[in-house]
Coordinates of C-alpha atoms and ligand atoms in Angstrom, one line a residue:
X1 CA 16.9 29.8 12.9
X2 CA 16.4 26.2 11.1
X3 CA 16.5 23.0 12.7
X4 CA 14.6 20.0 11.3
X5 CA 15.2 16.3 12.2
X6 CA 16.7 13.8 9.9
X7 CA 15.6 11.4 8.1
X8 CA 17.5 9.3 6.9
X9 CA 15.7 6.8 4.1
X10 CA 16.4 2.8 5.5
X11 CA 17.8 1.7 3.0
X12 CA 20.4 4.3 2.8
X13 CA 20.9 3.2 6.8
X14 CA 21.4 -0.5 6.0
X15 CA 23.7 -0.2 3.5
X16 CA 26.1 2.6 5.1
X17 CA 26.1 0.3 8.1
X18 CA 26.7 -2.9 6.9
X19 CA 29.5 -3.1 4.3
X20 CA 29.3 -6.3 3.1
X21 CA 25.4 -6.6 2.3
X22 CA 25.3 -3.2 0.2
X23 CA 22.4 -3.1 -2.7
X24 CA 23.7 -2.4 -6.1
X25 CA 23.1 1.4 -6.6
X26 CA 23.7 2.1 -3.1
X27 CA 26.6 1.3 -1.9
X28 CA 29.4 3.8 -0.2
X29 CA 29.6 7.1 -2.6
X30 CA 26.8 5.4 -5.2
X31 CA 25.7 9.0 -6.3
X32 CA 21.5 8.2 -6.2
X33 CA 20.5 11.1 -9.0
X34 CA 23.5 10.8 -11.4
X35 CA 23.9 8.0 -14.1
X36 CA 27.2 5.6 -13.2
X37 CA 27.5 1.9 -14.0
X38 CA 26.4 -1.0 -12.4
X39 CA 29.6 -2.5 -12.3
X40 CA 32.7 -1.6 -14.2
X41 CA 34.5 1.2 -15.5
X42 CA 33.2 4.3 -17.4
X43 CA 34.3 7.6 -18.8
X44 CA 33.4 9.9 -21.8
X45 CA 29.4 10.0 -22.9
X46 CA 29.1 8.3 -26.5
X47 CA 26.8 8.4 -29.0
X48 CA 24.1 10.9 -27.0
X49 CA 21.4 10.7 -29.2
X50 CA 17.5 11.5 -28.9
X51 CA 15.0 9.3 -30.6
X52 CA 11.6 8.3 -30.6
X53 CA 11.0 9.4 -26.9
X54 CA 14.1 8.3 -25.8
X55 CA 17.5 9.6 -25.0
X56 CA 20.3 7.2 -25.1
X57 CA 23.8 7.7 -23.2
X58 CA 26.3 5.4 -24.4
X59 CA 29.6 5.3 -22.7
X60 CA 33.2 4.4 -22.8
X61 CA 33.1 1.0 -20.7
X62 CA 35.0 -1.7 -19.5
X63 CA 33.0 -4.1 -18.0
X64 CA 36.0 -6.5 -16.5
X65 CA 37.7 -3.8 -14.5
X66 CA 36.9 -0.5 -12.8
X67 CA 40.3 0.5 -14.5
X68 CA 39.9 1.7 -17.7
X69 CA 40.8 -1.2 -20.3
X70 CA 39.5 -2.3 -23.8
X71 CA 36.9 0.2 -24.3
X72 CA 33.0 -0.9 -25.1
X73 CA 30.1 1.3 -25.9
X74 CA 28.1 0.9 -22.7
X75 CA 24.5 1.8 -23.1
X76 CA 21.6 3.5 -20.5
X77 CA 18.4 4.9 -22.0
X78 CA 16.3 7.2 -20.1
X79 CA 12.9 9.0 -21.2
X80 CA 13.5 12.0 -19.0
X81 CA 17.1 12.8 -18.8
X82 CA 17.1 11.6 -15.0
X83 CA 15.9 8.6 -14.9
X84 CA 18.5 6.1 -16.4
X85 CA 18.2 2.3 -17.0
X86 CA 21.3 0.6 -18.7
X87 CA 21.2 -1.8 -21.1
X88 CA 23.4 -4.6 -23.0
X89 CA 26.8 -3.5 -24.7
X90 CA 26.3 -2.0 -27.6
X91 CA 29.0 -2.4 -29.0
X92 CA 32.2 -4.3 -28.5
X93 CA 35.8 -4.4 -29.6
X94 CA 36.7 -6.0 -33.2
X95 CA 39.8 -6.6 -34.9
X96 CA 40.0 -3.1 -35.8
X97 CA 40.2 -2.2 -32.5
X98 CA 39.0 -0.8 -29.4
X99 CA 35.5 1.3 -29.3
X100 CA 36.6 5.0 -28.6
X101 CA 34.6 8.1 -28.1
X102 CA 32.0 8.9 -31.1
X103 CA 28.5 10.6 -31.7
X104 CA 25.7 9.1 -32.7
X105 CA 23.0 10.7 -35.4
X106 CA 19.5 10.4 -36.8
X107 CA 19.3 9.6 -40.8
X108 CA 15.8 10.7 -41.4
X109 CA 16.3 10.6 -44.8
X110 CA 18.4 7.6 -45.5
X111 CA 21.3 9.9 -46.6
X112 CA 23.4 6.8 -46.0
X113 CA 21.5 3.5 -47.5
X114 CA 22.1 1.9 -44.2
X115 CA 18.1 2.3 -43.7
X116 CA 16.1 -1.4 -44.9
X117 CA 12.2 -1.8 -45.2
X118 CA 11.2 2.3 -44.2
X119 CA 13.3 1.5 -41.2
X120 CA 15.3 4.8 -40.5
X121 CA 19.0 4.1 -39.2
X122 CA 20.4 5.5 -36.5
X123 CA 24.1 5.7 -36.8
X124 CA 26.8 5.8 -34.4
X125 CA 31.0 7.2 -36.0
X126 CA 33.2 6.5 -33.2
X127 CA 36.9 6.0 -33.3
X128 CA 38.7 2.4 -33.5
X129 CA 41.9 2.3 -31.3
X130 CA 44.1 -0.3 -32.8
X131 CA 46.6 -1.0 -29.4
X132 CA 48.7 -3.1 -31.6
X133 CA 49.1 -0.7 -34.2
X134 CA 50.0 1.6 -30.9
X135 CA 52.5 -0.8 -29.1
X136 CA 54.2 -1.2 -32.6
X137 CA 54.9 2.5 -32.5
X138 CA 53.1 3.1 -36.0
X139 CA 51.6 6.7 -36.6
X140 CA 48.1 4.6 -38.0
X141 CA 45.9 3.0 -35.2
X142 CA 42.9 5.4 -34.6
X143 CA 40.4 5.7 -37.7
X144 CA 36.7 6.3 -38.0
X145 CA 34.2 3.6 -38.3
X146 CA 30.4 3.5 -38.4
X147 CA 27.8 1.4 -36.9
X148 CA 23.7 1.6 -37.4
X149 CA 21.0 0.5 -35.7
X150 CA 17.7 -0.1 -37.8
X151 CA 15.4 -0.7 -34.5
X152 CA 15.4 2.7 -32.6
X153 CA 19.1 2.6 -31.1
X154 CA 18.7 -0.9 -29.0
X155 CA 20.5 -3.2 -31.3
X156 CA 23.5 -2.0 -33.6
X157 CA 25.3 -3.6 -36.6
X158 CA 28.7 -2.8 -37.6
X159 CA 29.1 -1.2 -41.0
X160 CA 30.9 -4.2 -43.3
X161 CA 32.9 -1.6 -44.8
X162 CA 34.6 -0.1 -41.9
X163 CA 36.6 2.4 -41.2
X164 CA 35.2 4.9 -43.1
X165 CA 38.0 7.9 -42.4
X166 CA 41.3 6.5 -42.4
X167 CA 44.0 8.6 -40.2
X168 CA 46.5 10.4 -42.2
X169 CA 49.2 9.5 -40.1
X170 CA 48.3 11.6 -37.3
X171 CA 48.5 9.7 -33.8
X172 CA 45.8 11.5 -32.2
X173 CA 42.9 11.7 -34.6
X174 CA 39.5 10.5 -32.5
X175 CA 36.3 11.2 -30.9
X176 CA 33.8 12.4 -34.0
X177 CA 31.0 14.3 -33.1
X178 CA 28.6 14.3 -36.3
X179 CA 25.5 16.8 -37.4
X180 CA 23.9 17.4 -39.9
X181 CA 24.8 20.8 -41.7
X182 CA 20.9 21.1 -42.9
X183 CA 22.1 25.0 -45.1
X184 CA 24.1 22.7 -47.9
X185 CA 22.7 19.1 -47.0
X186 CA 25.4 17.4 -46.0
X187 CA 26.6 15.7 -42.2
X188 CA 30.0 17.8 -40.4
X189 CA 32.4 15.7 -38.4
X190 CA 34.4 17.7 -36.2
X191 CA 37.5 15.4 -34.9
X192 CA 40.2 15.7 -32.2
X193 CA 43.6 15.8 -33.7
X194 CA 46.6 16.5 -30.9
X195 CA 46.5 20.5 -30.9
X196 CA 43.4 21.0 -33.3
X197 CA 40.3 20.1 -34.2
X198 CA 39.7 18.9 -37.8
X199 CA 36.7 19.5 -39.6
X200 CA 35.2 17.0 -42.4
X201 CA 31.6 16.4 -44.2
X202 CA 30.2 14.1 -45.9
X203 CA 27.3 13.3 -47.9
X204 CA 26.6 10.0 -46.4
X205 CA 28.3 9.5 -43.7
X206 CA 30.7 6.5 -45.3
X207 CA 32.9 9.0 -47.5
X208 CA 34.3 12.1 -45.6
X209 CA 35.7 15.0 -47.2
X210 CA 38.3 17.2 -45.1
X211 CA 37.1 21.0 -44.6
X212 CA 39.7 22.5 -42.8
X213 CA 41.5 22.8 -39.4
X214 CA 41.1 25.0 -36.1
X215 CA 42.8 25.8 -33.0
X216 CA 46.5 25.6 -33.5
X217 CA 47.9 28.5 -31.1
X218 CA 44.1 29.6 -29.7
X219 CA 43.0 28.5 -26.7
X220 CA 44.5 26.1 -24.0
X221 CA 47.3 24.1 -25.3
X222 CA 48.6 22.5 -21.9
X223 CA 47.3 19.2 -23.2
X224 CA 45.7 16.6 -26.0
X225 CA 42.2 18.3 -27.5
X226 CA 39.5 16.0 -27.5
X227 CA 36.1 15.2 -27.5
X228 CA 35.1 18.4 -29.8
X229 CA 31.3 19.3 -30.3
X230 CA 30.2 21.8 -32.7
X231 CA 26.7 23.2 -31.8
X232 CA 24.3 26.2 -33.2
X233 CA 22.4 29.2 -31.0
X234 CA 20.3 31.9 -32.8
X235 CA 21.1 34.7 -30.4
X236 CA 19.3 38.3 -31.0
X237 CA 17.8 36.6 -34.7
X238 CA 21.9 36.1 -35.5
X239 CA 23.5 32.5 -35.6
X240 CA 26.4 32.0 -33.3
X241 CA 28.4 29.0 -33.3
X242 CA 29.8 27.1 -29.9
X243 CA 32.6 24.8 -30.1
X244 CA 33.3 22.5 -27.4
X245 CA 36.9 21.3 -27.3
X246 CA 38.1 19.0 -24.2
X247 CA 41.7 19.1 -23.0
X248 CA 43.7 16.5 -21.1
X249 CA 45.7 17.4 -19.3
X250 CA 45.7 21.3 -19.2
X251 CA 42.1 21.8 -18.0
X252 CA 41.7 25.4 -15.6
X253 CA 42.3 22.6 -12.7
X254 CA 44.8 20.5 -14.0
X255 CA 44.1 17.4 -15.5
X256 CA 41.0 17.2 -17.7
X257 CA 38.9 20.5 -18.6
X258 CA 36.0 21.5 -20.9
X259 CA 37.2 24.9 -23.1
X260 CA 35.2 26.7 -25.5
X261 CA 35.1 28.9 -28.5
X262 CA 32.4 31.0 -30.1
X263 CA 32.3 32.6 -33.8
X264 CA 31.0 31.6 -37.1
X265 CA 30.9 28.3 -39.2
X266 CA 30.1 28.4 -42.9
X267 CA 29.9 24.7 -43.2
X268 CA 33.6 24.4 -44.2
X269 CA 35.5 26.5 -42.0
X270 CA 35.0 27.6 -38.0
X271 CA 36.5 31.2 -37.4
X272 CA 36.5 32.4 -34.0
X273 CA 35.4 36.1 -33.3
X274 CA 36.9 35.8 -29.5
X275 CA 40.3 34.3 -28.7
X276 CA 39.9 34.4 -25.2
X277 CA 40.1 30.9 -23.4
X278 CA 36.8 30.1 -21.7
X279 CA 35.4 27.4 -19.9
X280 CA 32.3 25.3 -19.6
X281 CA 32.9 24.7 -16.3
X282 CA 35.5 25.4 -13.8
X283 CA 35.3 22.2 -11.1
X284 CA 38.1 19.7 -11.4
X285 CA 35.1 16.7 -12.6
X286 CA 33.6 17.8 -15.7
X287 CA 35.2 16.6 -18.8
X288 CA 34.6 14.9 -22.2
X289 CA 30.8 16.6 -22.4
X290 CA 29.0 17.0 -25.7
X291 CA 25.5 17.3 -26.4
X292 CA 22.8 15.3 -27.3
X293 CA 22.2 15.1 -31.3
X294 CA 18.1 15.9 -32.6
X295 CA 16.8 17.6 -29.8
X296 CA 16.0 20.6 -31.7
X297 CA 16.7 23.8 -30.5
X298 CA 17.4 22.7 -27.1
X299 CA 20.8 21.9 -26.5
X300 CA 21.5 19.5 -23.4
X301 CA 24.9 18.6 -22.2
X302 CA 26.4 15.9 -20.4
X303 CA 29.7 15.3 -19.1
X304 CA 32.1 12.8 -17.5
X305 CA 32.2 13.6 -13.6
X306 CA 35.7 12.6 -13.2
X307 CA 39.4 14.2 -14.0
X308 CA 41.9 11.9 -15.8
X309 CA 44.6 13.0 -12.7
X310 CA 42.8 10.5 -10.5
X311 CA 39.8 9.2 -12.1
X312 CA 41.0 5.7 -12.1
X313 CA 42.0 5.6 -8.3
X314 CA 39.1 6.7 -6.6
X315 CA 37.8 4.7 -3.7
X316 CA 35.2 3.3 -5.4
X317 CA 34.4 -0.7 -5.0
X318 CA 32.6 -2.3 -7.6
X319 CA 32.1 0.5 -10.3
X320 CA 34.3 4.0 -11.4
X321 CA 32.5 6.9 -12.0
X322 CA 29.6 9.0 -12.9
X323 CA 28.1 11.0 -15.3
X324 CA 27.2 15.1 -14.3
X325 CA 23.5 16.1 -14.5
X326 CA 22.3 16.5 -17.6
X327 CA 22.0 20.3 -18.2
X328 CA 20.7 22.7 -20.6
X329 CA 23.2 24.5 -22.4
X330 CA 23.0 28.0 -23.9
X331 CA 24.7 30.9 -24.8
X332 CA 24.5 34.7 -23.5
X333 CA 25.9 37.5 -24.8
X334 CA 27.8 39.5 -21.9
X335 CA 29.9 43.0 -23.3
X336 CA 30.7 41.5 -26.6
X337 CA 31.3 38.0 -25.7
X338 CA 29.5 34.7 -26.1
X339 CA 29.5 32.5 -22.6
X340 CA 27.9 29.1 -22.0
X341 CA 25.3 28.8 -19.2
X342 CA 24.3 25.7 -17.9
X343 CA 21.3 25.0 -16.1
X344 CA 20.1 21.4 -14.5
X345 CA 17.6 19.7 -16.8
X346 CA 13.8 20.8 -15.7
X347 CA 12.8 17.0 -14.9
X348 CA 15.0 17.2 -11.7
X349 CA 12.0 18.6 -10.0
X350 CA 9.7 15.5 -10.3
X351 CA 12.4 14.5 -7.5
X352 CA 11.5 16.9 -5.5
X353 CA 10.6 14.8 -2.0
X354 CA 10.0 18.1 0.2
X355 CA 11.2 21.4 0.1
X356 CA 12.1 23.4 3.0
X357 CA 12.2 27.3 2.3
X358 CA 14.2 29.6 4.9
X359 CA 13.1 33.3 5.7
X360 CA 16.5 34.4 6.7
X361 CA 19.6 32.4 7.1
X362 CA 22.9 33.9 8.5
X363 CA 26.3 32.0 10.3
X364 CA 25.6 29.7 12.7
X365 CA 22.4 28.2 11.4
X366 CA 22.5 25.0 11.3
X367 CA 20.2 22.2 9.3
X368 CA 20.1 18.6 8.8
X369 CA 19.8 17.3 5.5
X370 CA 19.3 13.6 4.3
X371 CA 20.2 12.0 0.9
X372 CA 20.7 14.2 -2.3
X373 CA 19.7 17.8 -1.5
X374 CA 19.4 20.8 -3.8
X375 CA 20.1 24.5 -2.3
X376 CA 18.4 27.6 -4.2
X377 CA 17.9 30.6 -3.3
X378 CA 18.7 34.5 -5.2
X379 CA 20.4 37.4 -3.9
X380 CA 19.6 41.0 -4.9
X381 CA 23.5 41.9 -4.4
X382 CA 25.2 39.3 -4.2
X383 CA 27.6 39.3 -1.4
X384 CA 30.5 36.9 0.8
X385 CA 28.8 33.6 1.4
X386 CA 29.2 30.1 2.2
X387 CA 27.6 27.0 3.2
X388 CA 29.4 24.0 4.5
X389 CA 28.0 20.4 4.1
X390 CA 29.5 18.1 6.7
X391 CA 28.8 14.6 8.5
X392 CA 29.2 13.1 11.7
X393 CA 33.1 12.4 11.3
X394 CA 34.2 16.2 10.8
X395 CA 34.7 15.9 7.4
X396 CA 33.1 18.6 5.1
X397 CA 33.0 21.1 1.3
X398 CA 33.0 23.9 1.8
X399 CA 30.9 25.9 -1.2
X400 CA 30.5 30.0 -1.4
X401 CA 31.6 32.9 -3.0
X402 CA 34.8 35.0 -2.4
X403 CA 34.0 39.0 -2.5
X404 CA 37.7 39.4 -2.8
X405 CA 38.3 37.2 -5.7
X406 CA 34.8 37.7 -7.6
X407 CA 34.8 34.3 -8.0
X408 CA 32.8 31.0 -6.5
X409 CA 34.8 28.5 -5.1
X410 CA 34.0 24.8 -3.1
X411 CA 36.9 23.3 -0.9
X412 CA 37.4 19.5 -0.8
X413 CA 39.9 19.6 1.1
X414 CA 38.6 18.2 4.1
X415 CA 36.1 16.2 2.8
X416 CA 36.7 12.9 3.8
X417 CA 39.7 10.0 1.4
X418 CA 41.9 12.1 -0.9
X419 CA 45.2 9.9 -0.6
X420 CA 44.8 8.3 -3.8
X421 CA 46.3 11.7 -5.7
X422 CA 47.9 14.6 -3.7
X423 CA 45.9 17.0 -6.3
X424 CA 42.9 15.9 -4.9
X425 CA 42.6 17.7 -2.2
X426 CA 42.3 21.8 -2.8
X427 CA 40.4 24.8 -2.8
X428 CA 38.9 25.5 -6.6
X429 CA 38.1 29.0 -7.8
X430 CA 35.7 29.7 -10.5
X431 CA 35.7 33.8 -11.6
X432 CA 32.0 35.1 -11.4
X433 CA 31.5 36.1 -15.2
X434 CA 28.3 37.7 -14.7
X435 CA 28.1 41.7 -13.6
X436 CA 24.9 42.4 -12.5
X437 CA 24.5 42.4 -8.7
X438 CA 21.5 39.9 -8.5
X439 CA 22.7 36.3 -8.8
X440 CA 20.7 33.3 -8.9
X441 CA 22.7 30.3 -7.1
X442 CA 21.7 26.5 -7.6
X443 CA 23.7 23.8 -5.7
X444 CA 23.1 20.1 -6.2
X445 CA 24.8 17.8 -3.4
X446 CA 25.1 13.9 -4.3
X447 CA 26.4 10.7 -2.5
X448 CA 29.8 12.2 -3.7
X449 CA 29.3 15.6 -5.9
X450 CA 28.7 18.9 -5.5
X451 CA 27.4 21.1 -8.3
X452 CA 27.0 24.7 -8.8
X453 CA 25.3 26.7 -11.3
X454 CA 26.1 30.5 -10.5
X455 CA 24.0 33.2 -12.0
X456 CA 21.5 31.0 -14.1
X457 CA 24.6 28.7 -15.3
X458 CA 27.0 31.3 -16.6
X459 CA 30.0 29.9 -13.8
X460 CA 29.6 26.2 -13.5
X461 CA 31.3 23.9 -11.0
X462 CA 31.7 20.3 -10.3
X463 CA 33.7 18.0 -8.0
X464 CA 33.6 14.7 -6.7
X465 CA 34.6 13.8 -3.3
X466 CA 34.5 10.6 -0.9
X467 CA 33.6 11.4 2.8
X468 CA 33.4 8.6 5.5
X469 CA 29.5 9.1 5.8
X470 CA 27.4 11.2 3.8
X471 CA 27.4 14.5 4.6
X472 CA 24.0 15.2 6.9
X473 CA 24.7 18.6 8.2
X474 CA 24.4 22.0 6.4
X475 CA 25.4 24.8 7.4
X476 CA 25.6 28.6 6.4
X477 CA 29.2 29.4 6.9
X478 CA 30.3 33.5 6.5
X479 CA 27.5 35.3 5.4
X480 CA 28.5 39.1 5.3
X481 CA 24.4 39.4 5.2
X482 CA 22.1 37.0 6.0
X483 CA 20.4 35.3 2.4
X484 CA 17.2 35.4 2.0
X485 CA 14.4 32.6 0.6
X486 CA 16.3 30.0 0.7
X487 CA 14.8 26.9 -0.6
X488 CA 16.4 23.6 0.6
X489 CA 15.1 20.3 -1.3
X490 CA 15.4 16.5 -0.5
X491 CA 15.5 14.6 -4.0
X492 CA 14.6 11.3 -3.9
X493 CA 17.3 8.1 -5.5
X494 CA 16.7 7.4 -9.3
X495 CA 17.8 4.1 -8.4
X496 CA 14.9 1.3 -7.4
Ligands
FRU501 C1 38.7 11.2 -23.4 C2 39.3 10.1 -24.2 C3 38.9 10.2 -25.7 C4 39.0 8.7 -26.1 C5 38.5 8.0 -24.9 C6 39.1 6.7 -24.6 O1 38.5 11.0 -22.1 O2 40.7 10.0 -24.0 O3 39.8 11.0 -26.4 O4 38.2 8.5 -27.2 O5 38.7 8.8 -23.8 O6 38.5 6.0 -23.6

């Protein structure tokens, strides 16, 4: 049996009770390990780049609303992936347009002259949204452009020559992820167009070449593609490609989704050797994630923690949204398929307040938690479980795995305001992809998120959800055995 008091940190009391004197960062729902904005409106990660010690996160921003609106690249830097502190706008609308999703990349070796005085650039390709060229109805208002920064990603310049990759005519035609193709020397684009994803090089990153094309007829087609990401794993001394290609709507939810495909890339053409529609993650709140560019052979994801369905009506006051943990992405081979894992980003732990490890835990137990709180534990076989995290006003998610269905699941739909969007509230499935009987279960619980990484990251979930109070209470639901080693961590707020 567990029972521990609770402790709930002060300031976390002040500002739940008093509504009108909340600190920024910790107000109703602020999630206190996840990056969101100070103020404003955010979706899609931009530009994730890793340089001198430093990871940057920009973002798709609008400062003057929490509605989405002219979009700006926000900016956060962080050293650890966990700890974030945002910065000035990097960079702002122009007369070309609005500042839509794009990558950002390292030019060691000057490739595009944009370096001065043995400064390297960095270089951010992101699409311009024209809106007039839009409202007018023309077929030619989203192109590539290209900024640089020549002091380590904090200040950028916009390329006087700009846009670099015209559209062809094609409305949809956005969100450039860039890397550098190192086996023929030359930077890959891989671009969103409508029901494909278009692939591009260049030697310089100012004149693109087109490659080819991928995707008409495979994969999930309920929606727009975007946000693509095309990223490497050596698996068993053989090179396996991963493409990343969001969907909107059409996602394994509805509304906005993460697919993938896995196969081989010659640095022209992607062929896929699986046709089978997978996905990175299988909440409702994960969408637009790529990876971050020169972090070597580790590959680390982030993603938008929001669905398009809702995203801009959610009971937030002064800011919209939040970014997912960073995670670790990687690929296993399971039968003769290639599946993403995802695993929480090692630096978590230096969060780590206390850590509270149960024996045995079986229905009925009962446990109060406090703040963000991180449930681990491994089960030789696994079997029927659930926890439920709840508060004092009966609200609560439900998160577990269904025997029956082979497949994890978390229920919001009691979990406190869901009247802004009558798909909000539900009951999501995700199918256990692993076989083995021993499964290794991580749950992270924020302000306002729950997520769940299922046998070492192979089945992924994430949701969002906006109780009255936080939810204090957890407490093992149906257990067809009782789980064993169960290690229940407080994480203390990134926030000051
Ligand atoms: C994805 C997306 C991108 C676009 C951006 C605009 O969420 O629609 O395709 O670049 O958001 O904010």
């Amino acid at each position: 049996m567990l029972r521990r008091t609770l402790t709930i940190p002060i300031i976390l009391l002040l500002c739940c009770k008093s509504g009108s004197s909340q600190q920024v960062y910790h107000e109703p729902y602020r999630p206190q390990i996840h990056f969101s904005p100070r103020t404003g409106w955010m979706n899609d990660p931009n530009g994730l780049v890793y340089y001198k010690k430093t990871y940057h996160l920009f973002f798709q921003y609008y400062p003057d609303s929490t509605v989405w609106g002219p979009m700006h690249w926000g900016h956060a830097i962080s050293r650890d992936l966990v700890h974030w502190k945002q910065l000035a706008i990097a960079l702002y609308p122009d007369n070309l347009g609005y500042i839509f999703s794009g990558s950002a990349v390292v030019d060691e070796s000057n490739t595009s002259g944009l370096g001065s005085k043995g400064k390297t650039p960095v270089v951010a390709i992101f699409t311009q949204h024209d809106p007039v060229g839009e409202k007018n109805g023309t077929s030619f208002f989203q192109n590539q452009s290209i900024a640089y920064s020549l002091d380590a990603g904090k200040s950028w310049i916009k390329y006087d020559k700009n846009p670099v990759l015209k559209t062809p005519g094609l409305k949809d035609f956005r969100d450039p992820k860039v890397s550098w193709y190192a086996d023929q020397k030359k930077w890959i684009m891989t671009l969103a167009a409508g029901d494909r994803i278009l692939f591009y090089s260049s030697p310089d990153l100012k004149k693109w070449n087109k490659e080819s094309e991928f995707g008409a007829g495979l994969g999930a087609h309920g929606g727009v593609w975007e946000c693509p990401d095309l990223v490497p794993f050596t698996i068993d001394g053989k090179k396996i490609w991963l493409l990343i290609v969001n969907i909107n709507p059409g996602g394994i939810q509805g509304g906005s989704g993460t697919q993938y495909f896995t196969g081989d890339f010659d640095g022209s053409h992607f062929t896929c050797t699986d046709t089978t529609t997978k996905w990175a993650d299988y909440g409702p709140d994960n969408y637009a994630g790529i990876t971050w560019s020169n972090t070597g052979n580790e590959k680390i994801f982030i993603g938008w923690m929001s669905n398009w369905l809702y995203g801009t009506r959610v009971p937030t006051a002064k800011w919209r949204s939040a970014m997912s943990i960073p995670r670790i992405l990687g690929l296993r081979k399971i039968g003769q398929s290639y599946y993403t894992t995802m695993q929480p980003v090692n630096s978590l732990e230096k969060l780590v307040v206390k850590t509270k490890t149960y024996k045995q835990i079986s229905s009925v137990d009962t446990t109060s938690i406090s703040g963000t709180t991180r449930l681990e534990f491994t089960v030789d076989n696994l079997h029927a479980f659930s926890f439920v995290f709840s508060n004092g006003a009966g609200q609560y998610v439900v998160a577990g795995y269904n025997e029956e269905k082979n497949s994890f699941y978390i229920d919001r739909t009691h979990a406190g305001i869901s009247e802004f969007d009558p798909h909000f509230a539900g009951i999501h499935y995700a199918p256990r992809i692993a076989s083995s009987g021993r499964s290794k279960i991580t749950m992270i619980l924020d302000n306002s998120s729950l997520e769940i990484f299922a046998d070492q990251g192979l089945t992924t979930m994430t949701e969002i959800f906006f109780p009255d109070q936080p939810f204090s209470i957890l407490q093992a639901g149906v257990t067809r055995k009782p789980l064993e080693d169960i290690r229940v961590s407080q994480l203390k707020s990134i926030w000051p």
